[in-house]
Short mmCIF file of C-alpha atoms and ligand atoms in Angstrom, two decimals:
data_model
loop_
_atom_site.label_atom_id
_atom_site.label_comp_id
_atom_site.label_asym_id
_atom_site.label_seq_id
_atom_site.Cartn_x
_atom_site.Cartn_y
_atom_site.Cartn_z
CA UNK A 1 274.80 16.56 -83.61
CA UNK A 2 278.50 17.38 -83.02
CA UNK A 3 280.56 18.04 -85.86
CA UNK A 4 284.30 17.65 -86.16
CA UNK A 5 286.15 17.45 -89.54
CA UNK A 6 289.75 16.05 -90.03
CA UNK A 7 292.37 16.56 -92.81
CA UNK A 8 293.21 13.11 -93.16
CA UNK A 9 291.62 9.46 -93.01
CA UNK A 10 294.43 8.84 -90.39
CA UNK A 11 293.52 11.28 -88.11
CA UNK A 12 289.55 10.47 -88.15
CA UNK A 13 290.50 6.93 -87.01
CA UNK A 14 292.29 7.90 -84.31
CA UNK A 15 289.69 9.87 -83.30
CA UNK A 16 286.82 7.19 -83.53
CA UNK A 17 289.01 4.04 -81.89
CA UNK A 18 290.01 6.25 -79.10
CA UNK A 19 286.16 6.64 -78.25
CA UNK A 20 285.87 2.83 -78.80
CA UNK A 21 288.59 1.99 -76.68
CA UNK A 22 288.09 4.27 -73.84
CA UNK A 23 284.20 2.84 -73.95
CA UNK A 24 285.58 -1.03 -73.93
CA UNK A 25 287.94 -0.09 -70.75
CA UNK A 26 285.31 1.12 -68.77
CA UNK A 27 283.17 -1.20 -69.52
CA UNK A 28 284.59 -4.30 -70.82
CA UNK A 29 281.39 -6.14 -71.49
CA UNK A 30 280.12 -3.36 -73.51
CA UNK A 31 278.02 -3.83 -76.45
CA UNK A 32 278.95 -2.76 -80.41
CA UNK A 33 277.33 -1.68 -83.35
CA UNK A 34 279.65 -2.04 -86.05
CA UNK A 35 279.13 -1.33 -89.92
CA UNK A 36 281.00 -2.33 -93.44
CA UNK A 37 282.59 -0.30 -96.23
CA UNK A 38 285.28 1.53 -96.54
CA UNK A 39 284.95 4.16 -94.15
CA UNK A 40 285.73 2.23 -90.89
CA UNK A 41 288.44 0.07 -92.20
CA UNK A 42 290.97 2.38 -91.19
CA UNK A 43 289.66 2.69 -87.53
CA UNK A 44 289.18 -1.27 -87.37
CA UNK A 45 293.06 -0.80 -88.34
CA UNK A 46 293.56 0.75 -85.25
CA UNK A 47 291.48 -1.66 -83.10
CA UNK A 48 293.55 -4.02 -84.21
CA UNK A 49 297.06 -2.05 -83.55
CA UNK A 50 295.84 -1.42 -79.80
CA UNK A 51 294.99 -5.10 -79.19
CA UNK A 52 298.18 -6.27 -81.02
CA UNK A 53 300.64 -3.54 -79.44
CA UNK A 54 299.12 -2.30 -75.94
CA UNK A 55 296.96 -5.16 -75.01
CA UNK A 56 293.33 -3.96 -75.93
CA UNK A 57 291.11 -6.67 -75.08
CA UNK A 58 287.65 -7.14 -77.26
CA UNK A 59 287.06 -10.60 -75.94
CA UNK A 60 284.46 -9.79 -74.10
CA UNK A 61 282.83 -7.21 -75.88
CA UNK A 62 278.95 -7.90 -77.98
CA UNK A 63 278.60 -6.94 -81.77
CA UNK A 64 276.16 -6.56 -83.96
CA UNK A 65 276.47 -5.57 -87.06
CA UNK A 66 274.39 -3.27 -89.23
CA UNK A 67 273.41 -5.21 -92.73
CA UNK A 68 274.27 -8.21 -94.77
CA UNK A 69 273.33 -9.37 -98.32
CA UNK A 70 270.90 -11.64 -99.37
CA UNK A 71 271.49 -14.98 -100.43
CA UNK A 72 275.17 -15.10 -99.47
CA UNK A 73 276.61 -17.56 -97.02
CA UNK A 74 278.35 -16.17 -93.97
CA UNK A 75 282.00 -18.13 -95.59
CA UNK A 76 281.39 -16.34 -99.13
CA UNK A 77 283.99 -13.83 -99.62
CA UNK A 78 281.67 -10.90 -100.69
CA UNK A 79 279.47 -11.74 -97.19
CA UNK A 80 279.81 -8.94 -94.89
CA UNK A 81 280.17 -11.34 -91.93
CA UNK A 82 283.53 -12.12 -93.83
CA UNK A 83 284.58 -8.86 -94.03
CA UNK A 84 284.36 -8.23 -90.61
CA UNK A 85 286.53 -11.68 -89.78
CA UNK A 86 288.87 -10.06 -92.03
CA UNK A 87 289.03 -6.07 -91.39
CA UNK A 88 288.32 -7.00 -87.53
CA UNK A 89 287.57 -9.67 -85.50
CA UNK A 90 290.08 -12.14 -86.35
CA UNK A 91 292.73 -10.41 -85.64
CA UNK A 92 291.76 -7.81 -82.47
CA UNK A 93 290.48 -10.93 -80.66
CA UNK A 94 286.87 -10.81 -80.76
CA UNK A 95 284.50 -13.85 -78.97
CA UNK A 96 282.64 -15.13 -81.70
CA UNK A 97 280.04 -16.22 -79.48
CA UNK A 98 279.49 -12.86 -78.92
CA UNK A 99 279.46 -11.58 -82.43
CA UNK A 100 275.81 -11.07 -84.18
CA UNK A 101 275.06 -10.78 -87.41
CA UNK A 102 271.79 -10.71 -89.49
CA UNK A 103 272.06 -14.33 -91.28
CA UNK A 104 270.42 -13.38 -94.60
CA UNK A 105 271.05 -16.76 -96.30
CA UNK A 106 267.86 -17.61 -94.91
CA UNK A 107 263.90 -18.14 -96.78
CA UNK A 108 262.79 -16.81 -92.92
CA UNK A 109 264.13 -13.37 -93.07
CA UNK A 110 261.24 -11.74 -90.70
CA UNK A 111 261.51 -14.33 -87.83
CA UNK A 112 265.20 -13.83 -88.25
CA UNK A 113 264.94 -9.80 -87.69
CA UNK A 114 262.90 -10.25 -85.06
CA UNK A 115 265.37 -12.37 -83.39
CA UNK A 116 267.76 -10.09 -84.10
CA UNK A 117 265.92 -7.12 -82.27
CA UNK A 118 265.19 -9.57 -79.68
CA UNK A 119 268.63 -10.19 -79.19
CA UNK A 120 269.68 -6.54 -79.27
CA UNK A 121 267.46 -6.22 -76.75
CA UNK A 122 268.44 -8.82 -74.40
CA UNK A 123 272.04 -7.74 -74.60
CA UNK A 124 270.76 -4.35 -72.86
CA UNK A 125 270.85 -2.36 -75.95
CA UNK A 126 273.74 -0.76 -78.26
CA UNK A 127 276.37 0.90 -76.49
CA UNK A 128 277.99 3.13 -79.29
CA UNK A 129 276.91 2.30 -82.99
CA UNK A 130 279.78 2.86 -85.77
CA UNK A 131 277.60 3.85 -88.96
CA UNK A 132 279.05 5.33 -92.71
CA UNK A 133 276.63 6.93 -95.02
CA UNK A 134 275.34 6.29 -98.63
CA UNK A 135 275.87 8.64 -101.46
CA UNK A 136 272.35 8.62 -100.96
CA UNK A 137 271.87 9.38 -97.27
CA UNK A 138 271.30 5.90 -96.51
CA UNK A 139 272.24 4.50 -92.69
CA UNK A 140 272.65 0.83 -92.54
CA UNK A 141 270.72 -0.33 -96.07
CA UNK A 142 267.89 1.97 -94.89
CA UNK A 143 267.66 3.35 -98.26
CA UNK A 144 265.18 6.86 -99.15
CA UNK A 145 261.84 6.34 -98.52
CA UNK A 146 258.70 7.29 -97.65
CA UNK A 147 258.75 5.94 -94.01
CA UNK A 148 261.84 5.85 -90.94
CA UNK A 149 262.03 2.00 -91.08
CA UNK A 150 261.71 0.70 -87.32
CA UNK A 151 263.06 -2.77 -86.86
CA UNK A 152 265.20 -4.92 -89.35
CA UNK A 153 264.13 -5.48 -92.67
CA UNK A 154 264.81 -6.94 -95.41
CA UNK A 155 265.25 -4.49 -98.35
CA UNK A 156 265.72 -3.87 -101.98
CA UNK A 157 268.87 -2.17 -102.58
CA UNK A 158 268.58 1.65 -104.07
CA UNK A 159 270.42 1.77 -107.97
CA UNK A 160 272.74 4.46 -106.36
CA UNK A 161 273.64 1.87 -103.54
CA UNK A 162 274.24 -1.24 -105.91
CA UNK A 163 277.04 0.98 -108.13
CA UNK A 164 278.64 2.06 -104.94
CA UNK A 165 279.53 -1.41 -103.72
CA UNK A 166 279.87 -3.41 -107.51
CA UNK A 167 283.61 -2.42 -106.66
CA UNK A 168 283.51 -5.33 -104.09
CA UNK A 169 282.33 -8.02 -106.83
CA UNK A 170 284.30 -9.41 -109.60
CA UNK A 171 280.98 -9.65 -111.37
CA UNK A 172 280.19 -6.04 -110.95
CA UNK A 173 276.86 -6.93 -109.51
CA UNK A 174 276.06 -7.14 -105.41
CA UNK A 175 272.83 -8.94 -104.41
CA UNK A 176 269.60 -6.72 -104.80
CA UNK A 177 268.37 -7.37 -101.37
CA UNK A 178 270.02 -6.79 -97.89
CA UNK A 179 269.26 -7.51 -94.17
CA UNK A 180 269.39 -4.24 -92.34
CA UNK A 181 268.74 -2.78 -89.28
CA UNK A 182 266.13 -0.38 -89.00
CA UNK A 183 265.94 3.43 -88.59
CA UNK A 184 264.54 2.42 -85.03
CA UNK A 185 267.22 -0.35 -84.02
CA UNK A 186 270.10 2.52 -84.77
CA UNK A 187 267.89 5.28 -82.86
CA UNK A 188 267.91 3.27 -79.88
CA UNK A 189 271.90 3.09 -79.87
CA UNK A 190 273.18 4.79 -76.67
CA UNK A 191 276.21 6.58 -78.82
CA UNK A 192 276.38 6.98 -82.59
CA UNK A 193 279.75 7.68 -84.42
CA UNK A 194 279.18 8.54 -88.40
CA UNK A 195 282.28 8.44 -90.20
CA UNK A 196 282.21 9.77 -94.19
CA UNK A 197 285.02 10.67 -96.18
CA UNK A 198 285.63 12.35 -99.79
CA UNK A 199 283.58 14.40 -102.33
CA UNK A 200 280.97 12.01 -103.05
CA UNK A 201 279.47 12.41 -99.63
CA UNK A 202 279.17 15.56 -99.05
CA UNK A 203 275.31 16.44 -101.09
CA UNK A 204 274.51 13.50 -98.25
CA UNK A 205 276.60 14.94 -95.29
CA UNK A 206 275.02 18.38 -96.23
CA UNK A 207 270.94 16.91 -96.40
CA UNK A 208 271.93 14.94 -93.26
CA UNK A 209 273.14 18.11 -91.23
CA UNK A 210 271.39 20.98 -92.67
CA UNK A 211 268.25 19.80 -94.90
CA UNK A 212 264.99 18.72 -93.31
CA UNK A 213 264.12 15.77 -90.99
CA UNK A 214 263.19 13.24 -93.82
CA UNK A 215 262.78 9.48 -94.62
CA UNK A 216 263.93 10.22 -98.00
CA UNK A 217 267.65 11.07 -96.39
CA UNK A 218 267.58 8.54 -94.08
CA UNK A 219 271.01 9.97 -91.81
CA UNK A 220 268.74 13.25 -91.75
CA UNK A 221 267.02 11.14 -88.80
CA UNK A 222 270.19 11.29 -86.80
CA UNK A 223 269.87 15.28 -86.36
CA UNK A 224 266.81 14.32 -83.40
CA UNK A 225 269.12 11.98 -81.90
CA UNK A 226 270.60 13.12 -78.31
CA UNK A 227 274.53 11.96 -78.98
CA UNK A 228 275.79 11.79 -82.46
CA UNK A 229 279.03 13.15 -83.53
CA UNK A 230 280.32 12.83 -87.38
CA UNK A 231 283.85 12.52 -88.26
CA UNK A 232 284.23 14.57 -91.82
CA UNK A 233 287.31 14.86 -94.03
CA UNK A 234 287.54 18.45 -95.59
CA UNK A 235 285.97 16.99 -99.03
CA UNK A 236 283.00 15.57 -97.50
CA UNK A 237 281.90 18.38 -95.48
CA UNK A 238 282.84 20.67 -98.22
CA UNK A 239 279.46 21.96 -98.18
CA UNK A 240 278.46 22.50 -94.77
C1 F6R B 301 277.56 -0.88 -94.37
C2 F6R B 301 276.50 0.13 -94.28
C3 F6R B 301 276.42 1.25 -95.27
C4 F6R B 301 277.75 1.94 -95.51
C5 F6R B 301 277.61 3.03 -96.56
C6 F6R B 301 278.94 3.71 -96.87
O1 F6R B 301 277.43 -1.82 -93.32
O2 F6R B 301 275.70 0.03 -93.43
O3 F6R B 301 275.48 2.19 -94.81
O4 F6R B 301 278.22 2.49 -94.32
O5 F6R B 301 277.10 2.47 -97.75
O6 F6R B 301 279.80 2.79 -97.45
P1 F6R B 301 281.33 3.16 -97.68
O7 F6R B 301 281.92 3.34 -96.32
O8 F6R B 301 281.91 1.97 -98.39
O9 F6R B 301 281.36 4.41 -98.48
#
């Protein structure tokens, strides 16, 4: 695991789009795994600026994306399919054809993860996955357990998890359960890229990098994984 910290937000997303970019001009048709939250916004910022300004072309690159709520429709606002419209897709130019998401407005959530794996699959696998991390050392909704996950899942969202994101609903309240990938699906990623920033990260940063291999820190996983490297601010890795 390769560690690199940054003083500002700024300078971590130049950091992480200049990986993504150099990966989508060597190989064009290259396939994504791409996350929500606030920690890539600012590198999906600079996606965009390179398509906009010098030309970078997305059109023919694969996504899939990490997790989606429960009983939301891909339109509603608070979906994280329309997040990723907004903080991405729409405007760098993306293929929606080629854009994958867990559809978790569905009763048939386990045929639909296995069609997602399927589908990962079949695309030849994850180039480089984009991931954040929970307060609570969670990767993807693969929230502390007893058990690495494998494939996608549907889950019950931790306590810890559902305060972090009630800042996205007016209500205050996010849907309990989530579509995620699994432990296994993010293993199998060719390249990982972790991005956390500010204080309340760092107890996680510091169980994922230094405390034992454990399902109940899920990123702790990552440390057995042959190509990871973590972008840090200097608040988040504060206790490295
Ligand atoms: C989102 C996801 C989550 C977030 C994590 C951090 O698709 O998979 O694991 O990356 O909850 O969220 P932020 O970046 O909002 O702090």
């Amino acid at each position: 695991m390769q560690i690199q910290v940054f003083d500002t937000t700024r300078q971590i997303a130049s950091a992480v789009s200049a990986i993504l970019l150099k990966q989508i001009r060597e190989k064009p048709q290259s396939v994504l795994g791409f996350a929500t939250g606030s920690s890539p916004v600012a590198t999906y910022q600079k996606l965009i600026e390179a398509h906009e300004n010098d030309g970078a072309d997305f059109s023919k690159v694969t996504t899939f994306n990490l997790d989606e709520y429960c009983d939301l429709a891909q339109s509603d606002p608070h979906s994280y399919y329309s997040f990723m419209r907004e903080q991405l897709f729409e405007k760098a130019g993306f293929d929606y054809s080629r854009v994958h998401f867990l559809t978790a407005d569905t009763a048939d959530h386990e045929s639909v993860c296995r069609a997602y794996r399927a589908e990962i699959e079949r695309c030849g696998g994850i180039d480089i996955q984009l991931l954040g991390i929970g307060r609570n050392g969670h990767i993807g909704f693969n929230e502390p357990s007893d058990r690495f996950s494998d494939g996608p899942f549907m889950v019950e969202l931790a306590p810890s998890t559902l305060e972090a994101n009630a800042r996205f609903f007016e209500t205050g309240k996010p849907p309990r359960y989530a579509l995620t990938m699994g432990i296994g699906d993010i293993m199998a990623a060719k390249k990982i890229l972790l991005i956390a920033t500010g204080e309340s990260k760092a107890n996680a940063i510091r169980a994922m990098v230094k405390g034992d291999v454990t399902p109940q820190c899920p990123a702790s996983v990552l440390q057995t994984h042959p190509d990871v490297t973590v972008f840090l601010d200097r608040a988040s890795a504060r206790l490295l």
